[in-house]
Short mmCIF file of C-alpha atoms and ligand atoms in Angstrom, two decimals:
data_model
loop_
_atom_site.label_atom_id
_atom_site.label_comp_id
_atom_site.label_asym_id
_atom_site.label_seq_id
_atom_site.Cartn_x
_atom_site.Cartn_y
_atom_site.Cartn_z
CA MET I 1 -8.90 -12.88 56.12
CA THR I 2 -8.97 -11.34 52.69
CA HIS I 3 -7.86 -14.44 50.78
CA TRP I 4 -10.90 -14.03 48.55
CA LEU I 5 -9.17 -10.95 47.11
CA ALA I 6 -5.96 -12.81 46.25
CA PRO I 7 -6.93 -13.30 42.56
CA LEU I 8 -7.70 -9.59 42.28
CA ARG I 9 -4.39 -8.59 43.87
CA GLN I 10 -2.59 -10.92 41.48
CA ALA I 11 -4.43 -9.55 38.43
CA LEU I 12 -3.66 -5.99 39.49
CA ASP I 13 0.00 -6.74 40.21
CA SER I 14 0.44 -8.06 36.70
CA ALA I 15 -1.77 -5.51 34.93
CA ALA I 16 0.06 -3.98 31.99
CA ALA I 17 -2.05 -0.82 32.01
CA PRO I 18 -3.78 1.08 34.82
CA VAL I 19 -7.15 -0.44 35.72
CA ARG I 20 -10.08 1.96 36.11
CA PHE I 21 -12.93 1.10 38.43
CA PHE I 22 -16.33 2.54 39.13
CA PHE I 23 -18.87 1.52 41.77
CA ARG I 24 -22.61 1.79 41.07
CA ASP I 25 -25.12 1.32 43.88
CA ASP I 26 -28.69 0.80 42.69
CA ASP I 27 -32.12 1.41 44.19
CA ALA I 28 -31.65 4.55 46.27
CA GLY I 29 -35.11 5.40 47.55
CA TRP I 30 -35.41 1.97 49.10
CA ASP I 31 -34.07 1.29 52.59
CA ASP I 32 -32.36 4.50 53.68
CA PRO I 33 -30.63 2.95 56.72
CA ALA I 34 -28.97 0.37 54.44
CA LEU I 35 -27.97 3.14 52.03
CA ALA I 36 -26.46 5.09 54.93
CA ALA I 37 -24.47 2.02 55.99
CA LEU I 38 -23.11 1.57 52.47
CA LEU I 39 -22.25 5.26 52.19
CA SER I 40 -20.27 4.98 55.43
CA VAL I 41 -18.10 2.23 53.94
CA PHE I 42 -17.31 4.45 50.96
CA GLU I 43 -16.72 7.41 53.27
CA ASP I 44 -14.26 5.38 55.36
CA HIS I 45 -12.16 4.66 52.27
CA SER I 46 -12.73 7.97 50.44
CA VAL I 47 -13.88 6.17 47.31
CA PRO I 48 -16.17 7.75 44.69
CA LEU I 49 -19.59 6.16 44.31
CA ASP I 50 -22.34 6.46 41.70
CA VAL I 51 -25.80 6.14 43.18
CA ALA I 52 -28.69 5.17 40.90
CA VAL I 53 -31.78 6.83 42.36
CA ILE I 54 -35.38 5.73 41.74
CA PRO I 55 -37.25 9.01 41.14
CA THR I 56 -40.67 8.09 42.55
CA ALA I 57 -39.21 6.19 45.52
CA THR I 58 -37.13 9.11 46.70
CA ASP I 59 -38.81 11.02 49.51
CA THR I 60 -37.45 13.84 51.63
CA ALA I 61 -35.61 11.41 53.91
CA THR I 62 -33.67 9.79 51.07
CA ALA I 63 -32.93 13.14 49.48
CA THR I 64 -31.75 14.61 52.79
CA LEU I 65 -29.53 11.61 53.48
CA LEU I 66 -27.78 11.89 50.12
CA ARG I 67 -27.70 15.69 50.03
CA ASP I 68 -26.10 15.89 53.48
CA ARG I 69 -23.44 13.37 52.47
CA ILE I 70 -22.70 15.17 49.20
CA ASP I 71 -22.90 18.77 50.40
CA SER I 72 -20.81 18.17 53.52
CA GLY I 73 -18.15 16.38 51.49
CA ARG I 74 -18.47 13.23 53.59
CA ASN I 75 -19.05 11.21 50.43
CA ASP I 76 -17.89 11.66 46.87
CA VAL I 77 -21.25 10.68 45.39
CA ALA I 78 -22.68 11.34 41.94
CA VAL I 79 -26.40 10.75 41.54
CA HIS I 80 -28.10 9.53 38.38
CA GLN I 81 -31.52 8.25 37.36
CA HIS I 82 -32.60 4.66 37.93
CA GLY I 83 -35.73 4.19 35.82
CA PHE I 84 -38.90 5.89 36.98
CA ALA I 85 -40.76 3.84 39.58
CA HIS I 86 -38.85 0.53 39.35
CA VAL I 87 -41.99 -1.41 38.46
CA ASN I 88 -42.26 -4.29 36.04
CA HIS I 89 -44.53 -3.68 33.05
CA GLU I 90 -43.99 -6.98 31.28
CA ALA I 91 -46.82 -9.52 31.52
CA GLU I 92 -44.42 -12.36 30.85
CA GLY I 93 -40.74 -13.03 30.56
CA ARG I 94 -38.03 -11.16 32.38
CA LYS I 95 -38.89 -8.15 34.52
CA CYS I 96 -38.48 -4.82 32.81
CA GLU I 97 -39.67 -1.26 33.42
CA PHE I 98 -38.63 -0.01 29.97
CA GLY I 99 -39.29 -3.18 28.03
CA ALA I 100 -40.92 -4.25 24.80
CA SER I 101 -44.48 -3.66 26.02
CA ARG I 102 -43.85 0.08 26.40
CA PRO I 103 -43.65 2.09 23.19
CA ALA I 104 -41.06 4.84 22.83
CA GLU I 105 -43.49 7.67 23.55
CA GLN I 106 -44.63 6.12 26.83
CA GLN I 107 -41.03 5.50 27.84
CA ARG I 108 -40.07 9.05 26.98
CA ARG I 109 -42.79 10.43 29.29
CA ASP I 110 -41.64 8.26 32.20
CA ILE I 111 -38.00 9.13 31.63
CA GLU I 112 -38.62 12.87 31.42
CA TYR I 113 -40.99 12.98 34.37
CA GLY I 114 -38.52 10.93 36.37
CA ARG I 115 -35.74 13.32 35.48
CA GLU I 116 -37.86 16.26 36.65
CA LEU I 117 -38.60 14.60 39.97
CA LEU I 118 -34.95 13.77 40.48
CA ALA I 119 -33.83 17.30 39.60
CA SER I 120 -35.98 18.77 42.37
CA SER I 121 -33.64 17.21 44.94
CA PHE I 122 -30.60 16.70 42.75
CA PRO I 123 -30.12 19.51 40.25
CA ASP I 124 -26.55 18.22 40.05
CA ALA I 125 -27.60 14.72 38.89
CA VAL I 126 -25.45 13.56 35.98
CA PRO I 127 -27.16 12.79 32.61
CA ALA I 128 -26.76 9.04 33.01
CA PHE I 129 -29.47 6.38 33.14
CA THR I 130 -29.50 2.90 34.63
CA PRO I 131 -32.61 0.95 33.66
CA PRO I 132 -34.07 -1.25 36.41
CA TRP I 133 -32.96 -4.88 36.03
CA ASN I 134 -30.23 -3.57 33.69
CA ARG I 135 -32.30 -4.09 30.58
CA CYS I 136 -34.50 -2.14 28.21
CA ALA I 137 -36.18 -2.26 24.82
CA PRO I 138 -34.12 -1.84 21.64
CA TRP I 139 -35.56 1.69 21.22
CA THR I 140 -34.88 2.92 24.76
CA PRO I 141 -31.27 4.03 24.08
CA GLU I 142 -32.46 6.35 21.30
CA VAL I 143 -35.19 7.77 23.52
CA LEU I 144 -32.59 8.49 26.20
CA ARG I 145 -30.24 10.16 23.75
CA ASP I 146 -33.02 12.25 22.23
CA VAL I 147 -34.09 13.66 25.59
CA GLY I 148 -30.52 14.56 26.50
CA PHE I 149 -28.96 11.64 28.35
CA GLU I 150 -25.28 11.08 27.65
CA VAL I 151 -24.63 7.75 29.36
CA LEU I 152 -26.44 4.42 29.58
CA SER I 153 -25.26 1.91 32.16
CA ARG I 154 -26.50 -1.67 31.96
CA ASP I 155 -24.89 -5.03 32.58
CA LEU I 156 -22.12 -6.25 30.28
CA SER I 157 -24.38 -9.14 29.19
CA ALA I 158 -26.97 -6.68 27.80
CA GLY I 159 -24.67 -6.01 24.86
CA ARG I 160 -24.33 -2.58 23.30
CA ALA I 161 -26.87 -0.45 21.49
CA GLY I 162 -24.03 1.36 19.75
CA ILE I 163 -25.86 4.54 18.82
CA ALA I 164 -24.14 7.86 18.22
CA GLY I 165 -24.39 10.37 21.03
CA LEU I 166 -24.90 7.89 23.87
CA VAL I 167 -21.95 6.37 25.68
CA GLU I 168 -22.46 2.97 27.29
CA LEU I 169 -20.68 2.03 30.46
CA PRO I 170 -21.87 -1.35 31.66
CA VAL I 171 -21.20 -2.91 35.03
CA SER I 172 -19.13 -6.05 34.77
CA VAL I 173 -19.20 -7.42 38.30
CA ASP I 174 -22.48 -7.97 40.12
CA TRP I 175 -21.78 -8.24 43.84
CA PHE I 176 -24.75 -10.60 44.00
CA GLY I 177 -23.97 -12.38 40.75
CA LYS I 178 -24.89 -16.00 40.22
CA ILE I 179 -23.26 -18.72 38.21
CA ALA I 180 -25.63 -21.51 37.20
CA ARG I 181 -28.16 -19.98 39.63
CA VAL I 182 -25.81 -20.27 42.57
CA PRO I 183 -24.75 -17.02 44.28
CA VAL I 184 -21.04 -16.49 43.69
CA GLY I 185 -19.99 -15.73 47.26
CA PRO I 186 -16.68 -14.08 48.14
CA GLU I 187 -14.37 -16.49 46.27
CA GLY I 188 -16.38 -16.29 43.05
CA ARG I 189 -16.56 -12.53 43.44
CA GLY I 190 -12.79 -12.32 43.77
CA ALA I 191 -12.42 -14.32 40.56
CA LEU I 192 -14.92 -12.10 38.73
CA LEU I 193 -13.10 -8.97 39.86
CA ALA I 194 -9.79 -10.44 38.74
CA SER I 195 -11.10 -11.34 35.31
CA GLY I 196 -12.70 -7.89 34.99
CA CYS I 197 -9.23 -6.38 35.29
CA THR I 198 -8.01 -8.18 32.19
CA GLN I 199 -10.68 -6.96 29.75
CA GLY I 200 -9.12 -3.59 28.96
CA GLN I 201 -12.37 -1.87 29.99
CA PRO I 202 -13.33 -0.09 33.20
CA VAL I 203 -14.37 -2.52 35.90
CA GLY I 204 -17.88 -1.58 36.98
CA VAL I 205 -19.02 -3.08 40.27
CA MET I 206 -22.78 -3.18 40.86
CA LEU I 207 -24.03 -3.04 44.44
CA HIS I 208 -27.50 -3.19 45.98
CA HIS I 209 -27.38 -1.62 49.45
CA ALA I 210 -30.87 -2.91 50.35
CA VAL I 211 -29.73 -6.54 50.39
CA MET I 212 -26.19 -6.19 51.74
CA SER I 213 -25.50 -8.00 54.98
CA VAL I 214 -22.99 -6.97 57.60
CA ASP I 215 -20.58 -9.50 56.07
CA ASP I 216 -21.11 -7.98 52.63
CA LEU I 217 -20.27 -4.53 53.98
CA THR I 218 -17.15 -5.88 55.68
CA GLN I 219 -16.01 -7.52 52.46
CA LEU I 220 -16.80 -4.40 50.48
CA GLY I 221 -14.54 -2.50 52.86
CA GLU I 222 -11.81 -5.07 52.21
CA LEU I 223 -12.21 -4.62 48.46
CA LEU I 224 -12.09 -0.83 48.72
CA GLU I 225 -8.95 -1.08 50.82
CA VAL I 226 -7.21 -3.09 48.09
CA VAL I 227 -8.46 -0.83 45.33
CA VAL I 228 -7.40 2.37 47.07
CA ALA I 229 -3.95 1.10 47.97
CA HIS I 230 -3.00 -0.52 44.67
CA PRO I 231 -0.81 1.63 42.42
CA HIS I 232 -2.38 0.21 39.25
CA VAL I 233 -5.94 1.22 40.15
CA SER I 234 -7.92 4.42 39.88
CA VAL I 235 -11.58 4.84 40.81
CA HIS I 236 -13.81 7.27 38.96
CA HIS I 237 -17.40 8.32 38.54
CA LEU I 238 -19.13 6.60 35.66
CA HIS I 239 -19.99 9.85 33.90
CA HIS I 240 -16.35 10.90 34.00
CA LEU I 241 -15.23 7.54 32.59
CA ALA I 242 -17.88 7.65 29.89
CA MET I 243 -16.87 11.13 28.77
CA ALA I 244 -13.20 10.14 28.76
CA ALA I 245 -14.03 7.07 26.66
CA ASP I 246 -16.13 9.00 24.15
CA THR I 247 -13.93 10.04 21.28
CA HIS I 248 -16.79 10.77 18.88
CA ARG I 249 -18.20 13.89 20.42
ZN1 ZN R 301 -32.78 -1.55 40.54
#
């Protein structure tokens, strides 16, 4: 049943060093029932989860859902900021909320106002930022650092800004990743997870609860089962991993 995870099991069995994982679910604020379903999978396996929350999309219902899960201890969830309103500001090219058409000052206002909104429900939010669509302008990392963010999480393919005072912790496996425009599916996902284990970096798995089917949730449960049981794996929150990786502070 879980043959799609065979490459991952193999990679973990032969891993020379412990493999660290983190799981990042994006777009909290959209589709609370789907978020609740995802949280239940993580609850069932007692696995830590980082939830990227869209400040302007988060109403009382979303906040209550997450707060109840966190405060009751049902879920080990850390919340961080996912953009501001998750809207595209680019007239052409790839979608971006913090892209080239938004100067630093405009971005700073959105980021700070978003942080304020988020703090009203989540004063315990960690100082990490995931830009919508995993991309941003070349000046966004400096803006984030200057207003007090410590961690930037994008996709591995975004490269690294490499600025002092901001740790980058990219996701490396997109659950809904595509190769040559074709969705990877379980087998491809298993291969991506396996290759992620051999890079010497934390394996960051990006999820989007709003588009996960029942099958996706079942397979996610299968993955978590492997990850929890394997002696070579540990799962952490991204902020914790970033601080552990930062030797320049
Ligand atoms: Zn998003």
